[in-house]
Amino acid sequence: MTSRAGPGTSTGQTAPTGGRRKRIAPQPGWAGERFGAWLARPLASFHLVVTIATLLTVLGLVMVLSASSVEAYAGGGSAYSLFIQQAMFAGLGAVAFYIALRLPLRVLRQWSFPAFSISVIALVLVLIPGIGAVHGGARRWFDIGPISIQPSEVVKVTLVVWGAHLLASRRGAHLKDILVPLVPAGLLVCLLVVLEPNLSTTIALGIVLMALLWFGGLPVRLFVGIMVSGLVVASVLALSAGYRSDRVRAFFNPGDDPQGANYQARQAKYSLADGGILGRGLGQSRAKWSYLPNSHNDFIFAIIGEELGFLGCMAVLALLAMFVYTGIRIALRSVDPFLRLLTATATTWITAQALINIGYVVGLLPVTGLQLPLVSAGGSSLAITLFMFGIIASAARHEPEAVSALKAGQDGRLSRLLRLPVPEVYTPAPRKPAPRAKTERPRQAPRRQPDAPRRRRAPESRGTSSLRSTRAWEPTYPMPHRPVKRRTGGGSGA
């Protein structure tokens, strides 16, 4: 009597081979099981980060070319001028991505505070007339030849890296040691960005600061209080300037002033509605013919909806959802507290910025001007975000299973192609042993003086016991990472 098994079953089967029955390993029967088996590989998180960054960047280049060609040609230049500039920054971002992959964690942590200090100095210099360039009424850029660099984009990454290093060095510390100097430094950066003025980047920096405090273990009550205070300050700033208050009033009164404050948001909705399910086709947008201002930048998601339809918008949302899953996966699998804080904060920042951009394009939020990461036109934002993706990809290669696979020589094709070094092994810092009591001479307990006041020493936490050696401004830090040597042995690519 023979057993029958339908196609796709995961039960083991046997095959006759010369009188013997050889057992065949069960194979996944459907796409979900195959994808789950692929996710179980050691370097799956690394491959996911690289794939998501590549797909979003390529999509952004294609859509920037489509959305900016008309306005660039109408301005008297080439239809490819903005696309070429975006492609140049994409190439620069790819180099930054590769540098972040090869950058040792020890070097990243040692230079986190100097890099943050330099970015803060750049924020001060950009406000000085004659040094910072003014575009659109805001002084935010350094013009270096044909290239414009926005220091407020750089400070996002430096704040994430330095804040993660600071909080990881002060684990278990008192509340004051968690808040200082992180919160004053974050508020200083926000103040400098507000003076440009640039409220949208200030919101992004506030998200970074709140994510660091949340993942750093700030008490919930204090976290809620700081968050409410930040929302109040953001509301006051939104209503203080004329153009910002016009945006807020336009959001709450969508039917008023259709040719003024509500024009851009209304045209974005028309563009999305015109796309339908399948879209009008790549390059066939009507809104980019000077009907939708900033269609290649802040409102590029509306052009995606018009040309690629609802399915194109869902593809972008699916890539963002996959990025959130990958970032949380890396943070949960990391044993290094620094990498956990860094990955969780960076994932929160990039995802929140993308959701805010999509939210005001579809009419769920007031227009803020935050760009869609890796997709909207913007050279500094693209290069800096790709560098952040490179740091996240490096964190994925530091997962324990990934380190074991790479140490065993299972590099995979991508790692061998990029010639990436073996990641460092994280080992927790050993605790100092308690001093041994001398046994040569038995010491008698001193007599207790009834009149002398007894002094109690304040309990010393795990993080504050070595605060003098983990100050943010010192060049050396206790970083328990040590490099490992690659084993020369065969292994299948992970």
XYZ file of C-alpha atoms in Angstrom:
494
model
C 0.000 0.000 0.000
C 1.547 3.257 -1.135
C 1.063 6.675 0.363
C 0.054 9.545 -1.808
C 1.110 13.127 -1.377
C -0.059 16.021 -3.434
C 2.255 18.546 -5.031
C 3.753 21.098 -2.720
C 3.606 18.954 0.404
C 6.506 19.324 2.803
C 6.601 15.679 3.828
C 9.804 13.765 3.142
C 9.806 11.289 0.266
C 12.071 8.366 -0.627
C 13.544 7.381 -3.972
C 14.990 3.946 -4.859
C 18.719 4.033 -5.641
C 20.212 0.601 -6.377
C 18.139 -1.323 -3.873
C 18.374 1.400 -1.243
C 15.907 4.119 -0.530
C 17.459 7.573 -0.361
C 15.488 10.126 1.588
C 14.818 13.369 -0.241
C 14.859 16.543 1.823
C 11.470 18.299 1.989
C 11.164 21.280 -0.311
C 9.031 24.363 0.321
C 5.837 24.014 -1.593
C 4.748 27.649 -2.064
C 6.197 31.110 -2.365
C 5.570 32.056 1.265
C 7.554 29.108 2.563
C 10.375 29.811 0.137
C 10.503 33.452 1.209
C 10.487 32.363 4.854
C 13.361 29.990 4.166
C 15.248 32.820 2.468
C 14.640 35.108 5.461
C 16.201 32.471 7.700
C 19.559 32.926 5.975
C 22.222 34.767 7.993
C 22.643 37.692 5.570
C 18.968 38.140 4.645
C 18.696 41.484 6.489
C 21.747 42.842 4.671
C 20.377 41.841 1.276
C 16.996 43.370 2.110
C 18.521 46.755 3.018
C 20.618 46.842 -0.160
C 17.628 45.836 -2.313
C 15.261 48.403 -0.778
C 17.806 51.217 -1.092
C 18.512 50.304 -4.721
C 14.849 50.052 -5.731
C 13.850 53.341 -4.081
C 16.848 55.166 -5.579
C 16.191 53.866 -9.090
C 12.497 54.706 -8.773
C 13.409 58.183 -7.589
C 15.757 58.798 -10.523
C 13.127 57.690 -13.036
C 10.377 59.791 -11.475
C 12.606 62.870 -11.088
C 13.419 62.646 -14.794
C 9.748 62.363 -15.661
C 8.521 65.087 -13.279
C 11.256 67.694 -13.855
C 11.835 67.462 -17.598
C 9.058 69.899 -18.559
C 9.943 72.635 -16.072
C 13.674 72.246 -16.744
C 13.128 72.647 -20.495
C 10.722 75.543 -19.998
C 13.336 77.301 -17.888
C 15.621 77.565 -20.909
C 17.892 74.665 -20.087
C 18.105 71.013 -20.905
C 15.256 68.690 -20.008
C 17.817 66.452 -18.290
C 19.499 69.113 -16.109
C 17.785 68.242 -12.814
C 18.007 64.543 -13.579
C 21.764 64.763 -14.188
C 22.224 66.621 -10.911
C 20.162 63.986 -9.074
C 22.139 61.202 -10.749
C 25.412 62.812 -9.643
C 24.258 62.865 -6.034
C 23.014 59.293 -6.394
C 26.527 58.279 -7.436
C 27.954 60.228 -4.484
C 25.438 58.520 -2.219
C 26.460 55.100 -3.563
C 30.068 55.890 -2.624
C 28.889 57.024 0.825
C 26.880 53.792 1.145
C 30.003 51.754 0.398
C 32.127 53.789 2.826
C 29.549 53.225 5.565
C 29.712 49.476 4.910
C 33.487 49.412 5.311
C 33.615 51.811 8.261
C 34.508 49.978 11.498
C 32.153 50.556 14.413
C 35.039 51.676 16.579
C 35.874 54.475 14.153
C 32.204 55.381 13.744
C 31.772 55.798 17.477
C 35.053 57.627 18.008
C 34.235 60.225 15.365
C 30.548 60.568 16.216
C 30.945 63.601 18.486
C 33.521 65.430 16.309
C 31.246 64.920 13.283
C 28.255 66.226 15.232
C 30.247 69.266 16.373
C 31.315 70.035 12.794
C 27.711 69.785 11.591
C 26.586 72.207 14.319
C 29.322 74.665 13.301
C 28.111 74.343 9.704
C 24.593 75.225 10.848
C 25.986 78.394 12.439
C 28.039 79.324 9.373
C 25.144 78.885 6.963
C 23.245 81.636 8.790
C 26.016 84.195 8.170
C 25.336 86.439 5.137
C 27.942 85.934 2.457
C 28.611 82.337 3.474
C 25.208 80.697 3.313
C 23.226 80.931 0.074
C 19.608 82.105 -0.022
C 17.108 80.183 -2.148
C 13.379 80.720 -1.909
C 13.720 83.132 1.001
C 15.613 80.688 3.226
C 19.326 80.576 4.022
C 20.002 76.827 4.142
C 22.669 75.957 1.578
C 26.374 76.152 0.860
C 26.892 76.726 -2.864
C 30.103 75.029 -3.985
C 30.212 75.524 -7.729
C 27.231 73.767 -9.297
C 26.614 71.736 -6.124
C 24.488 72.899 -3.184
C 24.975 71.245 0.214
C 22.394 71.537 2.969
C 24.012 71.108 6.418
C 20.645 70.521 8.089
C 20.475 67.177 6.235
C 23.921 66.193 7.507
C 23.060 66.971 11.117
C 20.272 64.361 11.058
C 22.789 61.541 10.628
C 25.350 62.952 13.044
C 22.684 63.386 15.735
C 21.505 59.794 15.258
C 25.016 58.313 15.478
C 26.271 60.454 18.353
C 23.035 60.115 20.324
C 23.072 56.326 19.942
C 26.704 56.192 21.066
C 26.064 58.453 24.051
C 23.035 56.502 25.284
C 24.736 53.139 24.704
C 27.706 54.284 26.770
C 25.431 55.374 29.623
C 23.154 52.370 29.923
C 21.555 52.137 33.335
C 22.578 55.674 34.213
C 20.520 58.189 36.147
C 17.903 60.233 34.345
C 20.055 63.360 34.352
C 22.872 61.525 32.614
C 20.454 60.395 29.880
C 19.003 63.848 29.239
C 22.289 65.790 29.433
C 23.948 66.622 27.079
C 21.680 64.967 24.484
C 18.559 67.099 24.966
C 20.357 70.495 25.139
C 22.354 69.619 22.026
C 19.216 68.513 20.195
C 17.367 71.692 21.150
C 20.320 73.816 20.002
C 20.299 72.110 16.609
C 16.532 72.610 16.276
C 16.895 76.305 17.134
C 19.582 76.819 14.490
C 17.442 75.098 11.851
C 14.394 77.189 12.798
C 16.446 80.351 12.221
C 17.093 79.382 8.569
C 13.954 79.049 8.552
C 13.213 75.359 7.954
C 10.336 74.001 10.029
C 10.109 70.705 8.128
C 13.696 69.699 8.952
C 13.102 70.849 12.536
C 10.241 68.352 12.746
C 12.533 65.613 11.415
C 15.185 66.479 14.016
C 12.513 66.418 16.731
C 11.520 62.924 15.588
C 15.162 61.818 15.813
C 15.525 63.236 19.329
C 12.290 61.670 20.561
C 13.215 58.293 19.038
C 16.588 58.366 20.795
C 14.959 59.142 24.143
C 12.283 56.475 23.674
C 14.635 53.676 22.687
C 17.160 54.916 25.250
C 14.782 54.040 28.082
C 13.280 57.387 29.071
C 10.332 56.999 31.485
C 6.966 57.102 29.762
C 5.606 60.033 31.771
C 8.601 62.216 31.052
C 8.611 61.117 27.415
C 4.947 62.098 27.029
C 5.617 65.445 28.683
C 8.523 66.216 26.350
C 6.506 65.106 23.321
C 3.534 67.308 24.272
C 5.875 70.252 24.816
C 7.422 69.661 21.402
C 4.010 69.565 19.745
C 3.054 72.845 21.418
C 6.270 74.512 20.254
C 5.786 73.145 16.722
C 2.227 74.487 16.669
C 3.393 77.926 17.769
C 6.097 77.949 15.093
C 3.604 76.777 12.472
C 1.308 79.703 13.269
C 4.045 82.317 13.698
C 5.144 82.830 10.081
C 2.772 83.946 7.341
C 3.344 81.155 4.833
C 3.246 78.453 7.536
C 0.025 79.758 9.052
C -1.491 79.890 5.554
C -0.722 76.190 5.124
C -2.370 75.311 8.442
C -5.480 77.359 7.652
C -5.645 75.832 4.184
C -5.565 72.344 5.692
C -8.496 73.041 8.027
C -10.402 74.927 5.314
C -9.789 72.950 2.104
C -12.540 74.753 0.196
C -11.155 78.245 0.722
C -8.811 80.022 -1.694
C -8.528 77.286 -4.365
C -6.188 79.457 -6.453
C -3.989 80.489 -3.519
C -3.043 78.613 -0.366
C -5.047 75.522 -1.296
C -3.878 75.361 -4.912
C -0.943 72.976 -4.466
C -2.750 70.499 -2.216
C -5.809 70.521 -4.482
C -3.743 69.881 -7.621
C -1.990 66.979 -5.892
C -5.347 65.316 -5.213
C -6.402 65.859 -8.826
C -3.170 64.260 -9.970
C -3.707 61.207 -7.780
C -7.312 60.862 -8.953
C -6.279 61.145 -12.589
C -3.994 58.117 -12.261
C -6.659 55.606 -11.336
C -5.628 52.013 -10.719
C -3.009 51.491 -13.433
C -1.971 55.092 -14.073
C -1.687 57.122 -17.256
C 1.701 55.641 -18.093
C 5.288 56.595 -17.349
C 6.000 60.117 -18.596
C 2.327 60.861 -19.358
C 1.545 63.098 -16.389
C -0.523 66.214 -16.988
C 0.151 67.863 -13.634
C 3.882 68.257 -14.339
C 3.055 70.733 -17.125
C 3.216 73.600 -14.595
C -0.069 72.610 -12.946
C 1.541 71.173 -9.781
C 4.376 73.250 -8.243
C 7.357 71.279 -6.882
C 6.115 68.147 -8.598
C 9.654 66.715 -8.728
C 10.385 67.442 -5.080
C 7.787 67.652 -2.300
C 4.886 66.305 -4.377
C 6.591 63.582 -6.375
C 4.304 60.992 -4.790
C 1.399 62.636 -6.641
C 3.240 62.157 -9.946
C 3.860 58.515 -9.023
C 0.124 58.093 -8.445
C -0.744 59.777 -11.725
C 1.716 57.931 -13.947
C 1.933 54.548 -12.184
C -1.509 54.573 -10.594
C -2.694 53.083 -7.347
C -0.468 50.050 -7.902
C 2.630 52.253 -8.113
C 1.718 53.999 -4.852
C 1.160 50.639 -3.166
C 4.566 49.461 -4.415
C 6.201 52.450 -2.695
C 4.278 51.738 0.514
C 5.264 48.065 0.297
C 8.946 48.995 0.054
C 8.580 51.275 3.091
C 6.809 48.502 5.023
C 9.592 46.089 4.132
C 12.131 48.659 5.320
C 10.325 48.986 8.657
C 10.313 45.197 9.052
C 14.004 44.975 8.180
C 15.001 47.788 10.534
C 13.092 46.269 13.458
C 14.530 42.848 12.628
C 18.096 44.185 12.695
C 17.491 46.081 15.946
C 16.030 43.018 17.661
C 18.794 40.699 16.466
C 21.676 43.002 17.361
C 23.498 42.279 20.604
C 25.349 45.597 20.574
C 23.300 48.308 22.385
C 24.800 50.949 20.105
C 23.560 49.190 16.966
C 20.141 48.596 18.503
C 19.678 52.284 19.283
C 21.151 53.393 15.971
C 19.053 51.097 13.782
C 15.784 51.694 15.642
C 16.221 55.485 15.593
C 17.234 55.643 11.927
C 14.299 53.423 10.930
C 11.888 55.638 12.872
C 13.257 58.828 11.341
C 13.214 57.671 7.698
C 9.801 56.015 8.004
C 8.213 58.971 9.803
C 9.567 61.399 7.209
C 8.159 59.250 4.387
C 4.751 58.969 6.059
C 4.580 62.725 6.673
C 5.362 63.391 3.000
C 2.754 60.907 1.785
C 0.289 62.208 4.393
C 0.267 65.795 3.169
C 0.229 64.727 -0.501
C -2.975 62.725 0.008
C -4.469 65.448 2.241
C -4.208 63.825 5.677
C -1.655 66.329 7.048
C -0.788 69.991 6.489
C 1.901 70.656 3.913
C 5.270 70.685 5.669
C 7.836 70.346 2.874
C 9.480 67.111 4.059
C 10.813 65.108 1.152
C 10.125 61.473 0.309
C 13.422 59.728 1.211
C 15.462 58.486 -1.767
C 12.647 59.410 -4.190
C 12.186 63.195 -4.107
C 14.643 65.467 -5.886
C 17.272 66.812 -3.512
C 20.972 66.060 -3.736
C 22.001 66.453 -0.096
C 19.020 64.493 1.165
C 19.648 61.635 -1.275
C 23.356 61.274 -0.507
C 22.917 61.550 3.269
C 20.013 59.090 3.324
C 22.036 56.571 1.306
C 24.860 56.941 3.830
C 22.363 56.190 6.604
C 21.169 53.125 4.689
C 24.790 52.027 4.471
C 25.142 52.242 8.251
C 21.965 50.180 8.662
C 23.323 47.607 6.188
C 26.548 47.474 8.207
C 24.480 46.836 11.339
C 22.791 43.964 9.500
C 26.206 42.389 8.864
C 26.914 42.596 12.617
C 24.028 40.294 13.557
C 25.402 37.275 15.483
C 24.337 34.786 12.814
C 25.747 36.985 10.063
C 29.070 37.351 11.888
C 29.307 33.568 12.333
C 28.554 32.984 8.647
C 31.041 35.588 7.466
C 33.655 34.278 9.864
C 33.157 30.796 8.386
C 33.688 32.124 4.873
C 30.044 32.207 3.771
C 30.293 35.682 2.326
C 27.759 35.476 -0.440
C 28.170 36.924 -3.895
C 27.405 40.530 -2.937
C 29.921 40.651 -0.071
C 32.609 39.072 -2.245
C 31.845 41.488 -5.067
C 32.134 44.518 -2.762
C 35.173 43.026 -0.950
C 33.695 43.864 2.437
C 35.734 43.112 5.565
C 34.607 40.656 8.207
C 32.566 42.565 10.827
C 33.840 43.002 14.338
C 32.655 40.712 17.107
C 30.848 42.382 19.976
C 31.892 41.290 23.439
C 30.350 42.933 26.519
C 32.790 44.886 28.621
C 33.913 42.767 31.598
C 33.028 43.979 35.035
C 35.821 44.790 37.400
C 36.232 42.079 40.053
C 35.723 43.059 43.647
C 38.988 43.583 45.578
C 40.008 40.603 47.679
C 40.264 41.049 51.389
C 43.682 40.528 52.956
C 43.842 37.329 54.995
C 47.278 37.735 56.551
C 46.026 39.738 59.497
C 42.507 39.407 60.733
C 41.123 42.881 60.998
C 38.820 43.694 63.870
C 35.664 45.575 63.116
C 35.952 49.164 64.300
C 33.880 50.178 67.202
C 30.805 52.087 66.277
C 30.753 55.604 67.548
C 27.226 56.475 68.649
C 27.726 60.223 68.299
C 29.427 60.187 64.873
C 26.993 60.654 61.976
C 26.927 57.712 59.608
C 27.513 58.644 56.004
C 25.768 56.673 53.342
C 27.213 56.441 49.898
C 24.782 56.967 47.064
C 24.197 53.825 45.038
C 26.230 53.802 41.857
C 24.513 52.530 38.767
C 26.064 50.408 36.077
C 26.240 53.292 33.647
C 27.434 56.066 35.981
C 30.316 54.064 37.435
C 32.429 54.958 34.415
C 30.939 58.248 33.266
C 34.303 59.928 33.500
C 35.595 57.588 30.819
C 32.505 57.873 28.619
C 32.011 61.599 28.333
C 30.722 62.757 24.996
C 33.565 65.165 24.337
C 36.501 62.833 25.054
C 38.245 61.147 22.108
C 38.356 57.644 23.597
C 35.443 55.475 24.663
C 35.070 51.918 25.994
C 33.983 50.144 22.819
C 34.039 46.351 23.198
C 34.614 45.420 19.576
C 37.436 43.311 18.302
C 38.157 42.297 14.720
C 38.122 38.675 13.673
C 40.007 36.822 11.000
C 38.266 35.172 8.118
C 38.423 31.412 8.023
C 39.386 29.883 4.764
C 36.761 27.270 4.223
C 34.143 26.384 1.727
C 30.603 27.450 2.259
C 27.542 28.301 0.319
C 26.687 31.938 -0.206
C 24.237 33.264 2.349
